[in-house]
Short mmCIF file of C-alpha atoms in Angstrom, two decimals:
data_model
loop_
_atom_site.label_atom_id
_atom_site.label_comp_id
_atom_site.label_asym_id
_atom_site.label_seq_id
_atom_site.Cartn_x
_atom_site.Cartn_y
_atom_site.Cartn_z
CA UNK A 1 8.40 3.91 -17.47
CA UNK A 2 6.58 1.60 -14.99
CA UNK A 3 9.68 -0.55 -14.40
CA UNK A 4 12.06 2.67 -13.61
CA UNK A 5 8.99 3.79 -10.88
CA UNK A 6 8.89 0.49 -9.86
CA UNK A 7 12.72 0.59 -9.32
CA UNK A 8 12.94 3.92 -8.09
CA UNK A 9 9.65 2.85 -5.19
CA UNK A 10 11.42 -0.11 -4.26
CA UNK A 11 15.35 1.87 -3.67
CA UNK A 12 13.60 4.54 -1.68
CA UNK A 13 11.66 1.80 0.47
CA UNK A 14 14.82 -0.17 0.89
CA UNK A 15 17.07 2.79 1.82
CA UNK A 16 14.76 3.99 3.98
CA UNK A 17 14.18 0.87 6.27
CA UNK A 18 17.83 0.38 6.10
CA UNK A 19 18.84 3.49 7.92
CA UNK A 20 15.66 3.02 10.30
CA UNK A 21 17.24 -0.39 11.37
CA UNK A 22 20.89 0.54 11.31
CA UNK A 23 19.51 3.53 13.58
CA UNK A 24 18.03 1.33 16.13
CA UNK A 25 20.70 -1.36 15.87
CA UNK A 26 22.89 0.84 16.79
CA UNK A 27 21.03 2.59 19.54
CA UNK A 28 20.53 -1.24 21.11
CA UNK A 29 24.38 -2.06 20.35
CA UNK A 30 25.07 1.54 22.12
CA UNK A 31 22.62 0.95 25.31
CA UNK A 32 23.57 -2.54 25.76
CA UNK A 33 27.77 -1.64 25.48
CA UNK A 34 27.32 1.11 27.95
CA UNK A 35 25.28 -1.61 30.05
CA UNK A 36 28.23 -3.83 30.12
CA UNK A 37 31.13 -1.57 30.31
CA UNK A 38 28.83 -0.57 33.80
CA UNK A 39 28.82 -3.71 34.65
CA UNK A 40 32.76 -4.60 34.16
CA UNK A 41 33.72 -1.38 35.87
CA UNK A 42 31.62 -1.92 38.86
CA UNK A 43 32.79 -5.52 39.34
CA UNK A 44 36.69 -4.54 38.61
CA UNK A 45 35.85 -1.82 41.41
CA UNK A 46 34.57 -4.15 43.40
CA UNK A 47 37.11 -6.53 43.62
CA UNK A 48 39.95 -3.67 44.57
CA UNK A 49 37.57 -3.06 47.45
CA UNK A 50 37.68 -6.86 48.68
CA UNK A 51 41.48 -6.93 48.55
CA UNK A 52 41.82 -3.87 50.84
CA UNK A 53 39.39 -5.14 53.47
CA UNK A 54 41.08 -8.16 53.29
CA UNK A 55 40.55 -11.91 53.86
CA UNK A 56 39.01 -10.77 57.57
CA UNK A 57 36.25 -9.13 56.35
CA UNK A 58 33.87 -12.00 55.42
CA UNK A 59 34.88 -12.33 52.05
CA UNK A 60 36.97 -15.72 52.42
CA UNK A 61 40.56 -16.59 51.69
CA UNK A 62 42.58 -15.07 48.87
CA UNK A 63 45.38 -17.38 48.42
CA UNK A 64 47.52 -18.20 45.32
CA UNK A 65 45.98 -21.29 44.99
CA UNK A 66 42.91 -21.49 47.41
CA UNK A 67 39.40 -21.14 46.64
CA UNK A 68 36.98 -18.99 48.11
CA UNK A 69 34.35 -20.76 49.59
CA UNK A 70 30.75 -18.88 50.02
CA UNK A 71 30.22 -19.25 54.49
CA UNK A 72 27.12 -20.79 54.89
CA UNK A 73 23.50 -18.66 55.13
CA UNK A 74 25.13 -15.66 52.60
CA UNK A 75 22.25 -16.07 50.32
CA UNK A 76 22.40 -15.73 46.30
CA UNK A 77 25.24 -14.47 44.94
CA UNK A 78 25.26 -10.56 44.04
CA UNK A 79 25.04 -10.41 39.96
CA UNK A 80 28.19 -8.12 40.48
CA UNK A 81 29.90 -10.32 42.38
CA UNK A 82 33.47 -10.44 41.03
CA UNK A 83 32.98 -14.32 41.20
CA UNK A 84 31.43 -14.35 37.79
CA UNK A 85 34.93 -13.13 36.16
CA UNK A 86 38.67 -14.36 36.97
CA UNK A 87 40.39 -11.79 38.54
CA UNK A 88 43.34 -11.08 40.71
CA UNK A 89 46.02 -8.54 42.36
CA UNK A 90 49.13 -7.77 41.99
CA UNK A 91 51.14 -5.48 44.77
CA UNK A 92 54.44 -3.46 43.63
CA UNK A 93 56.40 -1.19 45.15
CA UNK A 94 57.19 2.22 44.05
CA UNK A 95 59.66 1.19 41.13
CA UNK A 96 57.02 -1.58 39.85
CA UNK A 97 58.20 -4.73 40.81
CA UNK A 98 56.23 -7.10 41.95
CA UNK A 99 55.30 -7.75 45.60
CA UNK A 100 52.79 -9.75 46.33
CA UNK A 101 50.11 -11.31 44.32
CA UNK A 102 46.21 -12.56 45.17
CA UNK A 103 43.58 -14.72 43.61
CA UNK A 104 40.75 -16.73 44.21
CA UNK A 105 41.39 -18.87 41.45
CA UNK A 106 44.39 -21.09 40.40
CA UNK A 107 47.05 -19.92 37.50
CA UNK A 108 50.63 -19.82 36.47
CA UNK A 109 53.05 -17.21 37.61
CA UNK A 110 54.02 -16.33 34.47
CA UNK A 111 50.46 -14.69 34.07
CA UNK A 112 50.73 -12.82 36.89
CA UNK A 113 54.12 -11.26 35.20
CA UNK A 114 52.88 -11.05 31.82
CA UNK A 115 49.68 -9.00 32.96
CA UNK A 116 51.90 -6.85 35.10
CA UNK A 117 54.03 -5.92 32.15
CA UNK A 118 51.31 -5.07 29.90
CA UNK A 119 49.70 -2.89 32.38
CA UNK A 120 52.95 -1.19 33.30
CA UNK A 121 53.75 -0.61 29.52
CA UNK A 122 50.61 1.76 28.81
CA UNK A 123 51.68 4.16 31.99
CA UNK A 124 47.89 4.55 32.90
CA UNK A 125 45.78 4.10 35.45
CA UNK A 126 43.35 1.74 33.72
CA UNK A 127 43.31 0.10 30.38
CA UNK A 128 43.10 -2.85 28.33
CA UNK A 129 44.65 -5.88 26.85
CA UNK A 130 44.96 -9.35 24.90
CA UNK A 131 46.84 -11.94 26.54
CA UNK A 132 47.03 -15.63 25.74
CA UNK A 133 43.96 -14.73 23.73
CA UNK A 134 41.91 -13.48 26.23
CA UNK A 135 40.62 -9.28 27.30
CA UNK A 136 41.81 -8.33 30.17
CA UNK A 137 40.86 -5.14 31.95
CA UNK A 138 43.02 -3.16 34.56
CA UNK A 139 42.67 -0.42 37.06
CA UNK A 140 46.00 0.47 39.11
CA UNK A 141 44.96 2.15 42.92
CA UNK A 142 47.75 3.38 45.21
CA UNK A 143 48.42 1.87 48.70
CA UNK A 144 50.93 2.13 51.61
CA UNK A 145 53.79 0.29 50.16
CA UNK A 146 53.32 1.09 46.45
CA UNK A 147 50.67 0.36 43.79
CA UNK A 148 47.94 -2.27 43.55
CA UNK A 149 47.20 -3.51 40.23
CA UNK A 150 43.41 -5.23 40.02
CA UNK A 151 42.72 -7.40 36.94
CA UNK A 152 40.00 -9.57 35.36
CA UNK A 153 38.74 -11.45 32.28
CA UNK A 154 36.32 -9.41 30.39
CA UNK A 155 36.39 -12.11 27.64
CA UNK A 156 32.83 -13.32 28.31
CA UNK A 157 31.55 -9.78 28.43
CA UNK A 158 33.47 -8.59 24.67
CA UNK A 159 32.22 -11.91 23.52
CA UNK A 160 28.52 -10.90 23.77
CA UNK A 161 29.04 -7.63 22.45
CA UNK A 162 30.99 -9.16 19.25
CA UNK A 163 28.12 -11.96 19.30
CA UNK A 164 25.92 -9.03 19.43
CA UNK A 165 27.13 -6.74 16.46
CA UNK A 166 27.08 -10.72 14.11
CA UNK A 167 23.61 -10.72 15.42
CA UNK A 168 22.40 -7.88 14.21
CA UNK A 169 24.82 -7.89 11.07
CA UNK A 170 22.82 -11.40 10.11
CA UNK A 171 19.66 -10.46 11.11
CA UNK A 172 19.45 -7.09 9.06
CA UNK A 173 21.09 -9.17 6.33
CA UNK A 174 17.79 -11.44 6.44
CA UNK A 175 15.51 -8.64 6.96
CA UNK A 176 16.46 -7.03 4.06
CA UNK A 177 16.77 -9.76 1.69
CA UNK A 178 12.62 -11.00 2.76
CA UNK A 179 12.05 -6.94 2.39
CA UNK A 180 13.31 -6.87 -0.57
CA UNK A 181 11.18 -9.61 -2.29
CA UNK A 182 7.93 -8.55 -0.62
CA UNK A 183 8.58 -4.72 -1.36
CA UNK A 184 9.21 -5.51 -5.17
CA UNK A 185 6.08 -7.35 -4.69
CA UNK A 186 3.70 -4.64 -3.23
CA UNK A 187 5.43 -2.08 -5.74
CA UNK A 188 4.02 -4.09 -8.28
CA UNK A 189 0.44 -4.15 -7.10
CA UNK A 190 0.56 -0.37 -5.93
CA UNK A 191 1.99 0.17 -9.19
CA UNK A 192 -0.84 -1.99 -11.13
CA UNK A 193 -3.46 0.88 -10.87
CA UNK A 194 -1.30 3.46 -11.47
CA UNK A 195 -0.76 1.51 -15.15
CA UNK A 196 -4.12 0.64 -15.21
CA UNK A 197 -5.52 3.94 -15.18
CA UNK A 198 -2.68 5.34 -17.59
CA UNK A 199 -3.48 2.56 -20.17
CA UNK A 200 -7.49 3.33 -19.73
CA UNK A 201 -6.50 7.16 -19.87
CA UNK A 202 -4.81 6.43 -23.12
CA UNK A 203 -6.98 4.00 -24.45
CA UNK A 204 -10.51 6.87 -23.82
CA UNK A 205 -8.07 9.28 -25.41
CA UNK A 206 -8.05 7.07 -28.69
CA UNK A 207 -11.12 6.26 -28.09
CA UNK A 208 -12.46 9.63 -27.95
CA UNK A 209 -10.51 11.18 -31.16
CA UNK A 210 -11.97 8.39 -32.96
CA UNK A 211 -15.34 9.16 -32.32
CA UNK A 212 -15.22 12.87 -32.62
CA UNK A 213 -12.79 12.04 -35.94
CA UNK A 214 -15.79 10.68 -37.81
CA UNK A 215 -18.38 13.70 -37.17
CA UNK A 216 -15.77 16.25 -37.83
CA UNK A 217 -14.78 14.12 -41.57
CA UNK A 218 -19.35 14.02 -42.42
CA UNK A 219 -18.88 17.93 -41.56
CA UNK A 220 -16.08 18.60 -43.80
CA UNK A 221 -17.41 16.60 -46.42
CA UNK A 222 -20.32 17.86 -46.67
CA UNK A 223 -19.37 21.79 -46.32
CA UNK A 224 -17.16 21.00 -49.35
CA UNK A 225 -20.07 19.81 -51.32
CA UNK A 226 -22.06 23.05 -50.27
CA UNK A 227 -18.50 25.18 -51.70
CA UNK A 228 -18.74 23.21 -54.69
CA UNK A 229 -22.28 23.87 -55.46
CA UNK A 230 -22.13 27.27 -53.94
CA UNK A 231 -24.72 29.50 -56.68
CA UNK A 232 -27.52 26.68 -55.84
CA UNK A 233 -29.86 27.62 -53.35
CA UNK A 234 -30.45 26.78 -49.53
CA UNK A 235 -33.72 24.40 -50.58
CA UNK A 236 -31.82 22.11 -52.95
CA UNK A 237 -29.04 21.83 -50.72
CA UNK A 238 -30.69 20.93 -47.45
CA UNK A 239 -29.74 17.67 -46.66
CA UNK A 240 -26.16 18.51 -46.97
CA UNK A 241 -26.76 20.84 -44.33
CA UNK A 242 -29.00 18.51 -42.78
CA UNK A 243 -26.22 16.08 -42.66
CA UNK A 244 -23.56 18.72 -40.63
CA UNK A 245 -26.47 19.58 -38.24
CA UNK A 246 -27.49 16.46 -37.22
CA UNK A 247 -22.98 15.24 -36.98
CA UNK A 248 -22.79 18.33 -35.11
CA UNK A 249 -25.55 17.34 -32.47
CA UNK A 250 -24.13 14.16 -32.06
CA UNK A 251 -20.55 15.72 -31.39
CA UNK A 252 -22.66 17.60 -28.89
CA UNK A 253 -24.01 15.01 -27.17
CA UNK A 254 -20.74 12.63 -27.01
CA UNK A 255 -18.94 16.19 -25.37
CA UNK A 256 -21.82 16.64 -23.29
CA UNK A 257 -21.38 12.83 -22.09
CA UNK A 258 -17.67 13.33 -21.73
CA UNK A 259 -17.49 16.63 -19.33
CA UNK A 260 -20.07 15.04 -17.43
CA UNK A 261 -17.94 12.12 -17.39
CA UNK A 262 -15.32 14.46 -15.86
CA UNK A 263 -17.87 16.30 -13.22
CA UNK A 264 -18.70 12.56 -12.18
CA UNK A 265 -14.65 11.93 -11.61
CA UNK A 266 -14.09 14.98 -10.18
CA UNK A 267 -14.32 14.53 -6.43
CA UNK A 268 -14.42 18.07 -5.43
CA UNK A 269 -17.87 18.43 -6.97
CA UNK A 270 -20.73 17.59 -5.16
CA UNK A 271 -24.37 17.47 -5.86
CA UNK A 272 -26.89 17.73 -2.96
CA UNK A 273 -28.38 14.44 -1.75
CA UNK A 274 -31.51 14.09 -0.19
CA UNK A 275 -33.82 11.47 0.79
CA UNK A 276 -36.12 11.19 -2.01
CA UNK A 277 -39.06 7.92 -2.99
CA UNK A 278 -37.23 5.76 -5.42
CA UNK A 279 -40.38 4.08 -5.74
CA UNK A 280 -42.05 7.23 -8.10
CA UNK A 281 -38.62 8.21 -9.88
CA UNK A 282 -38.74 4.91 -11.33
CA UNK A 283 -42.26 4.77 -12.37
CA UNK A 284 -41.60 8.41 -13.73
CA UNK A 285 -39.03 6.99 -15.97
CA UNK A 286 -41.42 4.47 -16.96
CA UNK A 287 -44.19 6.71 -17.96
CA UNK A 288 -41.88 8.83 -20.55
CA UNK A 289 -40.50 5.73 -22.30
CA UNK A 290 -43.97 3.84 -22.61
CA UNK A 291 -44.14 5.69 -26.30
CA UNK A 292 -40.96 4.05 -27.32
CA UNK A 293 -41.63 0.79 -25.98
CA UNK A 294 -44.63 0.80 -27.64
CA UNK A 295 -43.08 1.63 -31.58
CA UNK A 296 -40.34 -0.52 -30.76
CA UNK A 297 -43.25 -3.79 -30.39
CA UNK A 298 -41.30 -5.40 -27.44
CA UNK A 299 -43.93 -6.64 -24.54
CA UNK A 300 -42.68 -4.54 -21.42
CA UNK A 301 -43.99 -5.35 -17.85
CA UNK A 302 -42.42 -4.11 -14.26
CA UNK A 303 -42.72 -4.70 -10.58
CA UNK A 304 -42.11 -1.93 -8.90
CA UNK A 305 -42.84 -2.31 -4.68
CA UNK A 306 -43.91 1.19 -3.48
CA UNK A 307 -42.87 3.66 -0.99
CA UNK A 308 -39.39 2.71 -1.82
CA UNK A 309 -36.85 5.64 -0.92
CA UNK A 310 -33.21 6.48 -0.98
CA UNK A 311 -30.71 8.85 -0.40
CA UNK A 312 -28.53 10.47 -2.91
CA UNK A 313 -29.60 12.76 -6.17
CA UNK A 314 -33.66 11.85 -7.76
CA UNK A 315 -32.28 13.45 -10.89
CA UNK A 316 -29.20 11.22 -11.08
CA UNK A 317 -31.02 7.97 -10.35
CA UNK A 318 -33.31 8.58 -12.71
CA UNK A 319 -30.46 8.98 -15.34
CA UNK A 320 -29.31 5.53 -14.39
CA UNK A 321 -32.78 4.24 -14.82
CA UNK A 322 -33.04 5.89 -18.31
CA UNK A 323 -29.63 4.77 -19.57
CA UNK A 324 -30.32 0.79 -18.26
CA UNK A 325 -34.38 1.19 -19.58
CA UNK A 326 -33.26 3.05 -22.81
CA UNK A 327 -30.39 0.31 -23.28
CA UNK A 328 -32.89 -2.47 -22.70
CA UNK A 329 -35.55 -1.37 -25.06
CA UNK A 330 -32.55 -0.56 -28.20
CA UNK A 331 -31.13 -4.22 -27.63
CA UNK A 332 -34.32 -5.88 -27.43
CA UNK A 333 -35.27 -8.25 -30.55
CA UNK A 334 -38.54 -7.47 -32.35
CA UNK A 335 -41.72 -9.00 -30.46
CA UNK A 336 -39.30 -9.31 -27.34
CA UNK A 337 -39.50 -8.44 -23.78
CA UNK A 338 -38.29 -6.11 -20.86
CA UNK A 339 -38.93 -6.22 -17.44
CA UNK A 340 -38.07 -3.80 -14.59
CA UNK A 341 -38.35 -4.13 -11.34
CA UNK A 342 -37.68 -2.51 -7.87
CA UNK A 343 -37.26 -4.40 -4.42
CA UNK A 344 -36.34 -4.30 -0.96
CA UNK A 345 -33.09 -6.45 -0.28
CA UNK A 346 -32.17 -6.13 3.92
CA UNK A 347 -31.72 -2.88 4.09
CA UNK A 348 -30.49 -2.02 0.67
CA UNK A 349 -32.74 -1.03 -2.75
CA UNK A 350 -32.66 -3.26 -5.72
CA UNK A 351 -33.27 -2.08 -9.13
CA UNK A 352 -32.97 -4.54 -12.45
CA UNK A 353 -33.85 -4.09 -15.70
CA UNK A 354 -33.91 -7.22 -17.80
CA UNK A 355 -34.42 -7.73 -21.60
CA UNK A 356 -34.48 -10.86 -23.90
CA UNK A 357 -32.14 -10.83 -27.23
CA UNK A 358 -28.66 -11.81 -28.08
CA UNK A 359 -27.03 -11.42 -24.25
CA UNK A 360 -23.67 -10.22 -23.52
CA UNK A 361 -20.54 -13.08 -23.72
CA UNK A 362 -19.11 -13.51 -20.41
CA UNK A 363 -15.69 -12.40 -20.91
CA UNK A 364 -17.48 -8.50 -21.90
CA UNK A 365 -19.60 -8.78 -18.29
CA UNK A 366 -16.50 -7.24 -16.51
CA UNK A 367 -15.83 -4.63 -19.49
CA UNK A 368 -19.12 -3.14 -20.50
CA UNK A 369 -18.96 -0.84 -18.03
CA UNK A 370 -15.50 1.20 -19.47
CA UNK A 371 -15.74 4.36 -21.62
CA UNK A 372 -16.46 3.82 -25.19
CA UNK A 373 -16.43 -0.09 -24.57
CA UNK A 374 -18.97 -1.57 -27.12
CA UNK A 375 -19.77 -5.47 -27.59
CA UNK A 376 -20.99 -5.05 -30.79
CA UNK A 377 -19.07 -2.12 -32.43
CA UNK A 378 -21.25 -1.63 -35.69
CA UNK A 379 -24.56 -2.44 -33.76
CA UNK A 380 -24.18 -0.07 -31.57
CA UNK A 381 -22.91 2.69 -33.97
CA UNK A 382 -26.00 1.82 -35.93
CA UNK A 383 -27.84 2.33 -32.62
CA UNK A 384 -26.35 6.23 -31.75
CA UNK A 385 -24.16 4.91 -29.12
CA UNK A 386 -20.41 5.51 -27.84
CA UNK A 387 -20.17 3.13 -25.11
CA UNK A 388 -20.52 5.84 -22.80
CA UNK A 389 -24.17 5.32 -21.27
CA UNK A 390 -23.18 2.40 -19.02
CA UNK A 391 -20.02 4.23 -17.62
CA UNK A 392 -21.93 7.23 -16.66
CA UNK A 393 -24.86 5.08 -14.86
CA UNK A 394 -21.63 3.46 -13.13
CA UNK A 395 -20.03 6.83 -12.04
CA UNK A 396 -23.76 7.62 -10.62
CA UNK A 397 -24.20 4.70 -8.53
CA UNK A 398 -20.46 4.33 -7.42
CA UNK A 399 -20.78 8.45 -5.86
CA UNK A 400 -24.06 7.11 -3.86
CA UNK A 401 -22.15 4.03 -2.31
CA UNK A 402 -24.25 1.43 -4.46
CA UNK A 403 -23.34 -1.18 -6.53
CA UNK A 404 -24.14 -2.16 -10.62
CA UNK A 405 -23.46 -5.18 -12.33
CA UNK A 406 -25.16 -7.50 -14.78
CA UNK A 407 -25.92 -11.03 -15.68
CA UNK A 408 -26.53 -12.51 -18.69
CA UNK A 409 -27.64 -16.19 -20.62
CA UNK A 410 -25.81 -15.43 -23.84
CA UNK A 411 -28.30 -16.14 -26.69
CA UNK A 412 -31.44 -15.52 -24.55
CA UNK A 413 -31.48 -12.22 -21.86
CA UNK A 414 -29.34 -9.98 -19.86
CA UNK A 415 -30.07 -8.55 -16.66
CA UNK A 416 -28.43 -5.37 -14.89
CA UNK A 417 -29.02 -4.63 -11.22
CA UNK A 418 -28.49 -1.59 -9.36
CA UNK A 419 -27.81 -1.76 -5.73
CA UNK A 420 -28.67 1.16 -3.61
CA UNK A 421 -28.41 1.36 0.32
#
């Protein structure tokens, strides 16, 4: 399914910068053949204007086989100077034969004829053709004794708009080829989440019908055994029912975790934030699990720097700080230890909570924090947990801009930090 969107991303991408580039290819090829055929028409206009005027009119000799010399002091020559093509006349009289003839540049009579007979085959009053391999461009003007017959080499000029339309035709060819390769390269890693979060959404799906599968089998088991002994009364039968209400409070409680879960993902819902003393919601947390710490025998000690505050939800916060406390104190050994403490870093707040005991292996660091991920899968069932505690506290901290991570010596401790601004 991946590959097909991956295919499908990287056609549309292709197709579209294709027609973008053949679009402004061919607006440069159009702008720069309209600049040219200017160009050619100006100078073939030009050059019927210097034959009229004639060789008196400072323009230098036109001879059959003479070359016009630029007189002295005329400066740069004009970019439309005619010079920059070949290019001569031919006169005829009013049946088309030939007359006269004119050029500044050296060439055989039989060109002269040729051209003439090309021109006088289309019956036009300009046009084009190939002779001898080379463009030539026409424009017939009328005079006194007949018809004057202007031509010139546009070889040069077809030859940049062929080089031109190669040009692009390689270059597009290239473009395409290197867009290709890095397209199908960032549809790949824009596709990567996208799989990602379909293989987590399918994995917490599993996940979560496994955990609600084994409440919902206790239940059922145990309502059978109340059928089967239905005449006994509600005294002798009370664990059984003990049994359903205390599956059904922990079905509670995981459905609880897992809309609020979903309220946490949901970006349209917002809690209100306020600035509120860190400093006290911590030690508040604190004061309500000192009973627990105490049955559990685990030395706890904290450093907490006061007058600490933040902005974002108390309430929330202090739900991180229970989870990452609560956590702590469950996963502690016997006669071990927790510490928790709360600093200024730059500008930023910087809760950890550390215990001693087993540690978490470093390839679970990056993990611990998914839905219903769990190191130690029959410890922590033994424990009351889903794997859903840590996700939550992440959720928190992630919607007030903080961080939360841990570190760990495996065999010895484990520390989490959370990172508020």
């Amino acid at each position: 399914m991946f590959n097909k969107l991956r295919t499908r991303f990287l056609i549309v991408n292709l197709v579209t910068i294709s027609i973008i580039m053949l679009v402004a290819f061919a607006a440069i090829y159009i702008f720069t053949y309209r600049n040219v055929q200017g160009d050619i028409y100006m100078a073939l206009h030009r050059i019927a204007d210097m034959q009229q005027r004639g060789p008196g009119d400072g323009q230098g000799p036109h001879g059959s086989g003479g070359g016009g010399a630029m007189p002295a002091g005329q400066g740069p020559i004009d970019p439309y100077q005619p010079e920059r093509s070949v290019s001569f006349t031919v006169q005829t009289d009013a049946s088309g034969t030939m007359t006269g003839k004119e050029s500044k540049f050296t060439m055989d009579d039989e060109l002269y004829s040729a051209a003439l007979k090309e021109a006088l085959s289309q019956g036009k009053d300009t046009g084009r053709f190939t002779l001898d391999g080379s463009r030539w461009i026409f424009m017939v003007k009328p005079v006194s004794s007949g018809q004057q017959f202007v031509f010139m080499d546009i070889t040069a000029q077809q030859q940049i708009l062929t080089n031109l339309i190669y040009t692009f035709a390689a270059v597009g060819l290239l473009t395409l080829v290197i867009l290709y390769f890095t397209s199908r390269y960032f549809a790949g890693r824009s596709i990567a989440p996208v799989r990602e979060a379909f293989d987590k959404q399918k994995q917490f799906i599993a996940d979560a019908s496994h955990e609600l599968k084994t409440p919902l089998t206790i239940i059922n088991t145990n309502a059978d055994v109340l059928l089967a002994n239905s005449e006994d009364t509600i005294r002798n039968q009370a664990k059984w029912l003990q049994y359903i209400k205390s599956e059904t409070e922990r079905m509670t409680r995981l459905i609880g975790d897992l809309l609020y879960l979903t309220e946490m993902d949901d970006s349209r819902t917002g809690k209100l934030h306020s600035k509120f003393n860190m400093s006290e919601a911590v030690e508040n947390i604190i004061l309500t699990m000192e009973a627990v710490i105490f049955e559990k025998n685990i030395t706890f000690s904290y450093d907490l720097q006061p007058e600490l505050t933040v902005h974002g939800s108390s309430e929330q916060i202090k739900q991180v700080v229970m989870i990452l406390l609560d956590n702590a104190v469950k996963y502690t050994n016997p006669k071990g230890a927790v510490h928790i403490s709360l600093h200024k870093q730059n500008s930023d707040v910087l809760l950890s909570v550390s215990n001693t005991g087993e540690g978490i292996a470093a390839e679970h660091l990056t993990r611990i924090f998914d839905r219903f991920y769990r190191t130690d899968t029959s410890r922590a069932r033994k424990q009351g947990g889903y794997g859903l505690g840590l996700a939550i506290a992440r959720s928190i901290v992630d919607q007030h801009n903080g961080k939360i991570y841990a570190k760990s010596v495996a065999g010895e401790s484990v520390t989490f930090y959370v990172q508020l601004p």
